[in-house]
Tab-separated table of C-alpha atoms in Angstrom:
chain	number	residue	atom	x	y	z
A	1	MET	CA	0.000	0.000	0.000
A	2	LYS	CA	1.525	3.313	-1.136
A	3	THR	CA	1.838	6.181	1.328
A	4	ILE	CA	-0.688	8.974	0.796
A	5	ASP	CA	0.973	11.808	-1.123
A	6	VAL	CA	0.534	14.890	1.074
A	7	ALA	CA	1.872	17.360	-1.483
A	8	HIS	CA	-0.502	16.064	-4.138
A	9	TRP	CA	-3.613	16.520	-1.988
A	10	GLN	CA	-2.436	19.940	-0.847
A	11	ASP	CA	-2.231	20.972	-4.487
A	12	ARG	CA	-5.649	19.484	-5.300
A	13	LEU	CA	-7.289	21.170	-2.312
A	14	ASP	CA	-5.715	24.530	-3.210
A	15	THR	CA	-6.753	24.244	-6.842
A	16	LEU	CA	-10.285	22.920	-6.400
A	17	ALA	CA	-11.111	25.306	-3.547
A	18	ARG	CA	-9.967	28.246	-5.654
A	19	GLU	CA	-12.010	27.071	-8.650
A	20	ALA	CA	-15.100	26.591	-6.454
A	21	GLY	CA	-14.650	29.964	-4.773
A	22	VAL	CA	-14.459	28.448	-1.273
A	23	VAL	CA	-13.025	30.873	1.301
A	24	GLY	CA	-11.251	28.355	3.553
A	25	ALA	CA	-11.062	24.593	3.991
A	26	VAL	CA	-9.251	21.778	5.791
A	27	LEU	CA	-9.049	18.263	4.355
A	28	GLY	CA	-8.212	15.156	6.355
A	29	ILE	CA	-7.629	11.599	5.108
A	30	LEU	CA	-7.374	8.753	7.621
A	31	ARG	CA	-6.363	5.257	6.585
A	32	LEU	CA	-5.829	2.262	8.853
A	33	ASN	CA	-2.956	0.247	7.406
A	34	ASP	CA	-2.519	-3.524	7.537
A	35	ASN	CA	0.137	-3.207	10.249
A	36	GLY	CA	-2.364	-1.506	12.553
A	37	GLU	CA	-0.838	1.955	12.239
A	38	ASP	CA	-2.936	4.993	11.412
A	39	GLU	CA	-1.978	7.126	8.429
A	40	LEU	CA	-3.374	10.640	8.812
A	41	VAL	CA	-2.942	13.373	6.215
A	42	ARG	CA	-4.146	16.941	6.868
A	43	VAL	CA	-3.923	19.916	4.514
A	44	ALA	CA	-5.440	23.402	4.728
A	45	THR	CA	-6.149	26.250	2.327
A	46	GLY	CA	-7.593	29.756	2.284
A	47	LEU	CA	-8.786	32.058	5.054
A	48	LEU	CA	-10.497	31.396	8.377
A	49	ASN	CA	-11.996	34.868	8.402
A	50	ALA	CA	-12.205	37.290	5.487
A	51	ASN	CA	-12.378	40.241	7.888
A	52	THR	CA	-9.088	39.493	9.621
A	53	GLY	CA	-7.204	37.750	6.818
A	54	ARG	CA	-6.289	34.940	9.205
A	55	ASN	CA	-5.058	31.858	7.307
A	56	THR	CA	-6.624	28.433	7.820
A	57	THR	CA	-4.384	25.818	9.487
A	58	VAL	CA	-4.747	22.071	9.864
A	59	ASP	CA	-5.582	22.570	13.567
A	60	SER	CA	-8.297	25.159	12.943
A	61	LEU	CA	-11.776	24.446	14.290
A	62	PHE	CA	-14.865	24.519	12.080
A	63	GLN	CA	-18.522	23.941	12.812
A	64	ILE	CA	-19.311	20.397	11.693
A	65	GLY	CA	-23.040	21.167	11.591
A	66	SER	CA	-25.372	18.209	11.267
A	67	THR	CA	-22.451	15.799	11.330
A	68	SER	CA	-23.024	16.353	15.079
A	69	LYS	CA	-26.081	14.114	14.733
A	70	SER	CA	-23.827	11.088	14.262
A	71	TRP	CA	-22.044	12.016	17.511
A	72	THR	CA	-25.325	12.401	19.430
A	73	ALA	CA	-26.513	9.088	17.961
A	74	THR	CA	-23.301	7.403	19.134
A	75	VAL	CA	-23.974	8.447	22.743
A	76	ILE	CA	-27.587	7.267	22.400
A	77	MET	CA	-26.232	3.863	21.357
A	78	GLN	CA	-24.019	3.829	24.460
A	79	LEU	CA	-27.172	4.216	26.558
A	80	VAL	CA	-28.760	1.369	24.592
A	81	ASP	CA	-25.685	-0.774	25.335
A	82	GLU	CA	-26.092	-0.002	29.020
A	83	GLY	CA	-29.757	-1.027	28.982
A	84	LYS	CA	-30.898	2.453	30.025
A	85	ILE	CA	-33.037	2.945	26.916
A	86	ALA	CA	-34.165	0.787	23.965
A	87	LEU	CA	-34.353	1.697	20.295
A	88	ASP	CA	-38.028	0.752	19.990
A	89	GLN	CA	-39.007	2.250	23.322
A	90	PRO	CA	-41.607	5.055	23.141
A	91	VAL	CA	-40.037	8.397	23.965
A	92	LYS	CA	-42.879	9.144	26.404
A	93	ASP	CA	-41.612	6.288	28.589
A	94	ILE	CA	-38.243	8.058	28.915
A	95	LEU	CA	-39.160	11.758	29.114
A	96	PRO	CA	-41.626	12.697	31.885
A	97	GLY	CA	-44.521	14.777	30.541
A	98	PHE	CA	-43.485	14.267	26.898
A	99	LYS	CA	-46.221	15.529	24.574
A	100	LEU	CA	-46.458	16.177	20.842
A	101	ILE	CA	-49.200	17.610	18.656
A	102	SER	CA	-51.029	14.312	18.029
A	103	ASP	CA	-51.815	11.323	20.211
A	104	GLU	CA	-50.181	9.086	17.568
A	105	LEU	CA	-46.856	10.879	17.920
A	106	THR	CA	-47.043	11.303	21.674
A	107	ASN	CA	-47.777	7.637	22.341
A	108	LYS	CA	-45.925	5.849	19.561
A	109	VAL	CA	-42.827	7.769	18.436
A	110	THR	CA	-39.720	5.819	19.436
A	111	VAL	CA	-36.009	6.445	19.763
A	112	ARG	CA	-35.508	4.654	16.427
A	113	HIS	CA	-37.971	6.978	14.656
A	114	LEU	CA	-35.913	9.951	15.836
A	115	LEU	CA	-32.584	8.419	14.816
A	116	ASN	CA	-33.684	7.506	11.281
A	117	HIS	CA	-35.835	10.605	10.548
A	118	THR	CA	-39.167	8.797	10.080
A	119	SER	CA	-41.089	10.338	12.999
A	120	GLY	CA	-43.138	12.816	10.962
A	121	ILE	CA	-42.318	15.601	13.437
A	122	ASP	CA	-41.716	18.911	11.645
A	123	GLY	CA	-37.950	18.911	11.489
A	124	ASP	CA	-37.097	22.596	11.416
A	125	VAL	CA	-38.670	24.136	14.494
A	126	PHE	CA	-35.976	26.695	15.253
A	127	VAL	CA	-37.147	28.567	18.346
A	128	ASP	CA	-34.598	30.080	20.725
A	129	THR	CA	-35.207	28.889	24.290
A	130	GLY	CA	-32.214	30.678	25.755
A	131	ARG	CA	-28.578	29.998	26.574
A	132	GLY	CA	-29.186	28.312	29.910
A	133	ASP	CA	-28.591	24.669	30.783
A	134	ASP	CA	-32.387	24.226	30.682
A	135	CYS	CA	-32.655	25.123	26.965
A	136	LEU	CA	-33.502	21.587	25.847
A	137	ASP	CA	-36.000	21.132	28.669
A	138	LYS	CA	-37.741	24.339	27.545
A	139	TYR	CA	-37.600	23.159	23.918
A	140	MET	CA	-39.774	20.165	24.859
A	141	THR	CA	-42.569	22.645	25.588
A	142	VAL	CA	-42.132	24.147	22.111
A	143	MET	CA	-42.445	20.653	20.611
A	144	GLU	CA	-45.926	20.221	22.103
A	145	THR	CA	-47.349	22.384	19.309
A	146	ALA	CA	-44.852	21.605	16.524
A	147	GLY	CA	-46.482	20.369	13.334
A	148	GLN	CA	-46.723	16.799	12.058
A	149	THR	CA	-45.701	16.622	8.395
A	150	PHE	CA	-46.703	12.998	7.740
A	151	PRO	CA	-48.082	9.972	9.612
A	152	LEU	CA	-45.560	8.178	11.821
A	153	GLY	CA	-43.221	6.051	9.696
A	154	ALA	CA	-45.000	6.885	6.410
A	155	THR	CA	-41.945	8.399	4.671
A	156	TRP	CA	-38.564	9.959	5.417
A	157	SER	CA	-37.804	13.615	6.112
A	158	TYR	CA	-34.731	15.205	7.674
A	159	CYS	CA	-35.558	16.140	11.258
A	160	ASN	CA	-33.406	18.491	13.321
A	161	SER	CA	-36.106	18.680	15.990
A	162	GLY	CA	-35.887	14.941	16.593
A	163	PHE	CA	-32.218	15.213	17.505
A	164	SER	CA	-32.918	17.962	20.017
A	165	ILE	CA	-35.360	15.486	21.591
A	166	LEU	CA	-32.596	12.847	21.561
A	167	GLY	CA	-30.344	15.369	23.297
A	168	ARG	CA	-32.973	15.792	25.989
A	169	ILE	CA	-33.163	11.992	26.359
A	170	ILE	CA	-29.404	11.964	27.001
A	171	GLU	CA	-29.856	14.660	29.652
A	172	VAL	CA	-32.677	12.903	31.490
A	173	VAL	CA	-31.033	9.469	31.425
A	174	THR	CA	-27.531	10.641	32.417
A	175	GLY	CA	-28.485	13.518	34.698
A	176	GLN	CA	-26.073	15.772	32.775
A	177	VAL	CA	-26.656	18.569	30.261
A	178	TRP	CA	-26.062	17.398	26.689
A	179	ASP	CA	-22.787	19.323	26.396
A	180	MET	CA	-21.308	17.692	29.503
A	181	ALA	CA	-22.586	14.215	28.622
A	182	MET	CA	-20.892	14.464	25.221
A	183	LYS	CA	-17.617	15.519	26.827
A	184	LEU	CA	-17.614	12.762	29.428
A	185	ARG	CA	-19.001	9.947	27.292
A	186	LEU	CA	-17.361	10.628	23.930
A	187	PHE	CA	-14.846	13.483	23.754
A	188	ALA	CA	-12.792	12.363	26.771
A	189	PRO	CA	-12.670	8.603	25.951
A	190	LEU	CA	-11.520	9.455	22.419
A	191	GLY	CA	-8.891	11.906	23.661
A	192	LEU	CA	-10.330	14.811	21.683
A	193	THR	CA	-8.546	18.075	22.484
A	194	HIS	CA	-9.963	20.259	19.705
A	195	THR	CA	-13.708	19.616	19.994
A	196	VAL	CA	-16.230	21.926	21.701
A	197	THR	CA	-19.977	22.558	21.818
A	198	LEU	CA	-20.241	26.165	23.045
A	199	PRO	CA	-19.101	29.430	21.423
A	200	GLU	CA	-17.208	30.552	24.541
A	201	GLU	CA	-15.156	27.352	24.250
A	202	ALA	CA	-14.540	27.888	20.523
A	203	LEU	CA	-13.019	31.306	21.307
A	204	LEU	CA	-10.081	29.531	22.925
A	205	PHE	CA	-9.040	28.073	19.555
A	206	ASP	CA	-8.216	29.162	16.021
A	207	THR	CA	-11.846	29.006	14.882
A	208	ALA	CA	-13.467	29.635	11.502
A	209	VAL	CA	-16.345	32.001	10.848
A	210	GLY	CA	-18.950	31.471	8.143
A	211	HIS	CA	-19.188	33.420	4.898
A	212	ILE	CA	-22.116	34.486	2.743
A	213	VAL	CA	-22.087	32.903	-0.701
A	214	GLY	CA	-22.809	34.383	-4.103
A	215	LEU	CA	-21.115	37.760	-3.529
A	216	PRO	CA	-18.248	39.316	-5.553
A	217	GLU	CA	-16.084	39.334	-2.400
A	218	PRO	CA	-16.250	37.056	0.686
A	219	LYS	CA	-18.411	38.520	3.448
A	220	VAL	CA	-18.605	37.206	6.995
A	221	THR	CA	-22.037	36.035	8.175
A	222	PRO	CA	-23.806	38.338	10.664
A	223	LEU	CA	-24.261	35.483	13.157
A	224	TRP	CA	-21.760	32.797	14.155
A	225	THR	CA	-23.972	30.053	15.569
A	226	LEU	CA	-27.527	28.794	16.014
A	227	MET	CA	-29.543	28.726	19.236
A	228	ARG	CA	-28.152	26.431	21.931
A	229	ASN	CA	-31.069	23.958	21.861
A	230	ALA	CA	-29.912	22.927	18.359
A	231	GLY	CA	-26.705	21.541	19.885
A	232	PRO	CA	-27.503	17.811	19.568
A	233	ALA	CA	-28.545	18.382	15.958
A	234	GLY	CA	-25.642	20.506	14.810
A	235	LEU	CA	-23.470	22.601	17.116
A	236	ILE	CA	-20.269	20.605	17.570
A	237	THR	CA	-17.160	22.512	16.486
A	238	ALA	CA	-14.007	20.484	15.840
A	239	SER	CA	-10.711	20.134	14.033
A	240	VAL	CA	-10.483	17.705	11.143
A	241	ALA	CA	-8.173	15.430	13.181
A	242	ASP	CA	-10.792	15.138	15.932
A	243	LEU	CA	-13.522	14.545	13.352
A	244	LEU	CA	-11.480	11.664	11.930
A	245	THR	CA	-10.755	10.299	15.412
A	246	PHE	CA	-14.537	10.030	15.781
A	247	ALA	CA	-14.669	8.288	12.378
A	248	ARG	CA	-11.931	5.910	13.545
A	249	LEU	CA	-14.151	4.808	16.438
A	250	HIS	CA	-16.667	3.598	13.861
A	251	LEU	CA	-14.050	2.075	11.559
A	252	CYS	CA	-12.836	0.059	14.575
A	253	ASP	CA	-16.337	-1.015	15.666
A	254	GLY	CA	-16.433	1.053	18.831
A	255	VAL	CA	-12.826	0.650	19.999
A	256	ALA	CA	-10.936	3.863	20.848
A	257	GLY	CA	-7.264	4.390	20.083
A	258	ASP	CA	-6.232	3.215	23.575
A	259	GLY	CA	-8.137	-0.062	23.146
A	260	THR	CA	-11.201	0.919	25.204
A	261	GLN	CA	-14.537	-0.428	23.915
A	262	VAL	CA	-16.501	2.834	23.969
A	263	VAL	CA	-19.558	1.463	22.131
A	264	SER	CA	-20.477	-2.152	21.406
A	265	VAL	CA	-19.750	-3.809	18.071
A	266	LYS	CA	-23.472	-4.532	17.698
A	267	SER	CA	-24.401	-0.879	18.098
A	268	MET	CA	-21.721	0.261	15.657
A	269	GLN	CA	-23.000	-2.183	13.056
A	270	GLU	CA	-26.592	-1.136	13.629
A	271	MET	CA	-25.761	2.538	13.168
A	272	ARG	CA	-24.427	1.964	9.650
A	273	ALA	CA	-26.966	-0.723	8.642
A	274	PHE	CA	-30.062	0.069	6.554
A	275	SER	CA	-32.900	1.576	8.557
A	276	ALA	CA	-34.911	3.747	6.147
A	277	ASP	CA	-35.107	4.526	2.439
A	278	VAL	CA	-34.557	8.122	1.321
A	279	PRO	CA	-36.954	9.424	-1.374
A	280	GLU	CA	-34.504	12.121	-2.483
A	281	LYS	CA	-31.467	10.644	-4.238
A	282	TYR	CA	-28.362	12.352	-5.703
A	283	MET	CA	-27.708	15.027	-3.049
A	284	LEU	CA	-28.040	12.637	-0.111
A	285	GLY	CA	-27.245	9.055	0.625
A	286	ASP	CA	-29.616	6.561	-0.968
A	287	SER	CA	-30.716	5.299	2.464
A	288	TRP	CA	-30.289	6.024	6.162
A	289	GLY	CA	-28.975	4.129	9.158
A	290	LEU	CA	-29.220	5.289	12.777
A	291	GLY	CA	-27.554	8.691	12.726
A	292	PHE	CA	-25.688	8.072	9.457
A	293	GLU	CA	-26.330	8.539	5.757
A	294	ARG	CA	-25.585	5.481	3.583
A	295	PHE	CA	-24.038	5.834	0.110
A	296	LYS	CA	-23.921	3.223	-2.645
A	297	TRP	CA	-21.032	4.307	-4.839
A	298	GLY	CA	-19.425	2.460	-7.692
A	299	GLY	CA	-17.339	-0.333	-6.181
A	300	GLY	CA	-18.160	0.286	-2.523
A	301	ASP	CA	-20.717	1.151	0.156
A	302	LEU	CA	-19.932	4.140	2.355
A	303	TYR	CA	-21.579	5.933	5.254
A	304	GLY	CA	-21.134	9.320	6.889
A	305	HIS	CA	-22.881	12.645	7.334
A	306	ASP	CA	-22.838	16.190	5.988
A	307	GLY	CA	-23.405	19.375	7.938
A	308	ASN	CA	-24.411	22.941	7.106
A	309	THR	CA	-24.608	25.822	9.538
A	310	ILE	CA	-24.522	29.591	9.070
A	311	GLY	CA	-21.997	29.922	6.254
A	312	GLN	CA	-20.106	26.685	6.997
A	313	ALA	CA	-20.266	23.191	5.503
A	314	ALA	CA	-18.735	19.859	6.550
A	315	PHE	CA	-18.495	16.449	4.889
A	316	LEU	CA	-17.591	13.043	6.357
A	317	ARG	CA	-17.368	9.757	4.457
A	318	ILE	CA	-16.341	6.429	5.989
A	319	PHE	CA	-15.434	3.399	3.843
A	320	GLN	CA	-15.512	0.412	6.169
A	321	GLU	CA	-14.166	-2.123	3.674
A	322	GLY	CA	-11.319	0.187	2.651
A	323	ARG	CA	-10.602	1.120	6.307
A	324	MET	CA	-10.539	4.782	5.345
A	325	ALA	CA	-12.348	7.994	6.288
A	326	VAL	CA	-12.229	11.449	4.710
A	327	GLY	CA	-13.286	14.719	6.331
A	328	LEU	CA	-13.661	18.133	4.727
A	329	LEU	CA	-14.403	21.254	6.800
A	330	THR	CA	-15.167	24.580	5.112
A	331	ASN	CA	-16.331	28.056	6.096
A	332	ASP	CA	-18.402	28.464	2.943
A	333	SER	CA	-21.854	26.884	2.654
A	334	SER	CA	-21.502	26.603	-1.141
A	335	ALA	CA	-18.730	24.008	-0.820
A	336	HIS	CA	-20.601	21.107	-2.442
A	337	GLU	CA	-18.733	21.510	-5.732
A	338	LEU	CA	-15.410	21.302	-3.886
A	339	TYR	CA	-16.580	18.229	-1.965
A	340	TYR	CA	-17.799	16.452	-5.076
A	341	HIS	CA	-14.656	16.841	-7.170
A	342	LEU	CA	-12.218	16.357	-4.290
A	343	TYR	CA	-13.892	13.254	-2.848
A	344	GLY	CA	-14.339	11.851	-6.332
A	345	GLU	CA	-10.579	12.025	-6.874
A	346	ILE	CA	-9.621	10.773	-3.395
A	347	PHE	CA	-11.787	7.676	-3.369
A	348	ASP	CA	-10.990	6.827	-6.976
A	349	GLU	CA	-7.213	7.101	-6.514
A	350	LEU	CA	-6.930	5.551	-3.049
A	351	CYS	CA	-9.738	2.959	-3.104
A	352	GLY	CA	-10.889	2.487	-6.690
A	353	VAL	CA	-14.378	3.642	-5.689
A	354	THR	CA	-16.423	5.952	-7.926
A	355	ILE	CA	-18.547	8.685	-6.382
A	356	GLN	CA	-22.243	8.660	-7.278
A	357	PRO	CA	-22.873	10.951	-10.289
A	358	MET	CA	-24.639	14.250	-9.740
A	359	LEU	CA	-28.068	14.840	-11.229
A	360	GLU	CA	-27.868	15.704	-14.921
A	361	VAL	CA	-30.592	17.461	-16.877
A	362	PRO	CA	-31.507	15.753	-20.180
A	363	GLU	CA	-30.743	17.698	-23.356
A	364	ASP	CA	-34.294	17.042	-24.526
A	365	PRO	CA	-36.417	17.043	-21.335
A	366	PRO	CA	-39.540	14.855	-21.428
A	367	THR	CA	-42.988	16.438	-21.514
A	368	LEU	CA	-44.659	15.701	-18.177
A	369	ASP	CA	-47.994	16.792	-16.759
A	370	ILE	CA	-47.250	19.089	-13.840
A	371	THR	CA	-50.929	19.991	-13.290
A	372	PRO	CA	-51.607	17.630	-10.340
A	373	TRP	CA	-48.562	19.049	-8.549
A	374	LEU	CA	-49.342	22.759	-8.947
A	375	GLY	CA	-50.122	24.409	-5.636
A	376	THR	CA	-48.735	25.184	-2.192
A	377	TYR	CA	-46.706	22.909	0.112
A	378	GLU	CA	-45.994	23.909	3.688
A	379	ARG	CA	-44.078	23.134	6.874
A	380	ALA	CA	-42.768	25.207	9.781
A	381	SER	CA	-39.746	26.835	8.135
A	382	VAL	CA	-40.777	27.109	4.497
A	383	THR	CA	-43.638	27.560	2.061
A	384	ILE	CA	-43.059	25.940	-1.339
A	385	GLU	CA	-45.134	26.850	-4.381
A	386	ILE	CA	-45.104	25.044	-7.710
A	387	ILE	CA	-46.578	27.399	-10.271
A	388	GLU	CA	-47.039	27.437	-14.028
A	389	GLY	CA	-44.648	29.948	-15.563
A	390	ASP	CA	-44.486	31.296	-19.119
A	391	GLU	CA	-41.844	28.706	-20.068
A	392	GLY	CA	-42.838	25.847	-17.803
A	393	PRO	CA	-43.190	25.042	-14.095
A	394	VAL	CA	-41.493	27.259	-11.515
A	395	PHE	CA	-40.358	26.312	-8.019
A	396	ARG	CA	-40.699	29.074	-5.410
A	397	ALA	CA	-39.521	28.645	-1.804
A	398	THR	CA	-40.166	31.230	0.914
A	399	GLN	CA	-38.217	30.837	4.152
A	400	LYS	CA	-40.119	31.455	7.408
A	401	GLY	CA	-39.373	31.603	11.112
A	402	GLU	CA	-36.373	32.864	13.070
A	403	LEU	CA	-33.740	31.746	10.534
A	404	ALA	CA	-35.419	33.591	7.630
A	405	ALA	CA	-33.985	36.843	8.994
A	406	LEU	CA	-30.479	35.541	8.225
A	407	GLU	CA	-31.216	35.209	4.516
A	408	GLU	CA	-30.232	37.982	2.120
A	409	ASN	CA	-33.387	37.094	0.193
A	410	PRO	CA	-35.819	34.684	1.898
A	411	VAL	CA	-37.584	33.974	-1.424
A	412	THR	CA	-35.957	31.728	-4.033
A	413	GLU	CA	-37.539	31.182	-7.445
A	414	MET	CA	-36.141	28.730	-10.016
A	415	PRO	CA	-37.422	27.112	-13.228
A	416	MET	CA	-38.080	23.373	-13.002
A	417	VAL	CA	-36.701	21.045	-15.691
A	418	ALA	CA	-38.299	17.628	-16.127
A	419	VAL	CA	-35.934	14.652	-15.768
A	420	ARG	CA	-38.373	11.748	-15.598
A	421	GLU	CA	-41.751	10.982	-14.087
A	422	GLY	CA	-41.735	12.214	-10.501
A	423	LEU	CA	-38.362	13.958	-10.795
A	424	TYR	CA	-37.528	17.527	-11.768
A	425	ALA	CA	-34.341	19.566	-11.343
A	426	VAL	CA	-33.678	23.150	-10.334
A	427	TYR	CA	-30.301	24.805	-10.745
A	428	MET	CA	-28.843	26.320	-7.542
A	429	LYS	CA	-26.430	28.913	-8.904
A	430	GLU	CA	-24.694	29.540	-5.545
A	431	MET	CA	-23.778	25.845	-5.370
A	432	ARG	CA	-23.436	25.450	-9.147
A	433	VAL	CA	-25.346	22.192	-9.068
A	434	ASN	CA	-28.691	20.726	-10.145
A	435	ILE	CA	-30.874	20.002	-7.106
A	436	PRO	CA	-33.507	17.253	-7.393
A	437	VAL	CA	-37.173	17.993	-6.779
A	438	TRP	CA	-39.020	14.733	-6.142
A	439	LEU	CA	-42.806	14.593	-6.456
A	440	TYR	CA	-44.580	11.622	-4.917
A	441	GLN	CA	-47.716	10.416	-3.172
A	442	LEU	CA	-48.165	8.371	-0.029
A	443	PRO	CA	-50.263	5.190	-0.362
A	444	THR	CA	-53.090	7.169	1.264
A	445	GLY	CA	-53.009	9.739	-1.552
A	446	GLU	CA	-51.371	12.798	0.022
A	447	ARG	CA	-49.019	14.631	-2.351
A	448	TYR	CA	-45.516	15.648	-1.272
A	449	VAL	CA	-42.551	17.511	-2.692
A	450	HIS	CA	-39.202	16.232	-1.429
A	451	PHE	CA	-36.571	18.948	-1.678
A	452	GLY	CA	-33.557	19.867	0.432
A	453	ALA	CA	-33.869	16.554	2.308
A	454	ARG	CA	-37.358	17.451	3.560
A	455	ALA	CA	-40.805	16.099	2.742
A	456	THR	CA	-43.311	18.932	2.464
A	457	ARG	CA	-47.026	18.190	2.158
A	458	LYS	CA	-49.359	19.821	-0.375
A	459	VAL	CA	-51.882	21.980	1.489
A	460	SER	CA	-53.683	23.759	-1.362
């Protein structure tokens, strides 16, 4: 096995980041060799902060966003190992006074439904419940009136809210706030020295800030982080080495670098095993495990998770068979183009695995009847309209709620191009990529648009 060429990947990161217009990025490649030694390569490029001109280093911290969900899920699986909770246990049996908007959800939603995003709970209920240690406890009150987007288990839709509930489960079962439980149960056993959950902790390190995309010059985002109750869903901040140390735990079936069995082999296997199908292909994995996306690429099956916060984006892919993991941390939320080309090269050259192709628009799009799908689709954070434009169907999304104020323009309007029955594409110019728009019905007849990893129901 040839040693990973550090200079080569430094050059490729520099080049591809520049071509994609990414402000700053750190790439890490971890490979477990046959002799049991770890081979870790880290390279950095660009700026941490366009205001200060501070250069990115390999030890810089970035927000890993929703990749945090895999970390929260790992601690949940520890509690399963210890017999303190069960995957198919109703949440109401764990959280005193737990209540959701319908009796079905209140009585029947389980830990597994939350881990694999099939609960039907509206996934983007971003309401600030303060900076105190009781923020997740207060968030449970907010969830009492949060919407239900589909019947329990009927389909799949990305659910941030569900992971805040999982964070509260960790608090109640351990008697510790989520931040402390993560430190004691995961960060410390793995020896992580560059991983934090709170902004006052991040200030102690060389930490990236986010940048607004689509502008002639990089501009720092007006806000650094989300509300604290989103922590279990997406507020871990880490270096790429610490991110890959977490990945190593999964590559080694729950065994830390010092030989400690942090999580059971059974739980590790269950996290990456199939748990739910994902309606929206191309941008996501083709299916979901428990806290992980699953990817079927040419020549190999991978798992991992992506994360997006305010002007930052992170990517983690783990190839169990190839005993390799790759992490990419960026302070530019339009970094998908960089990820796609860089990961395509890395996995092809080092593993002979081909990344799944991006969605391509046919040169001669088919003529499809959009009429049944015209109308309004709604959930807590967005209203989607599919309308008939002068040159074909148009997709219009209007952001709502507390996070809409962070958008330069909360309304996005894009022409829809037919790909095949049930699938259209819209071009996201900031990301320079075609985004799939999936149109489908539940067996009971309700119509949904699946876009941006979320299922949104037709309401009119």
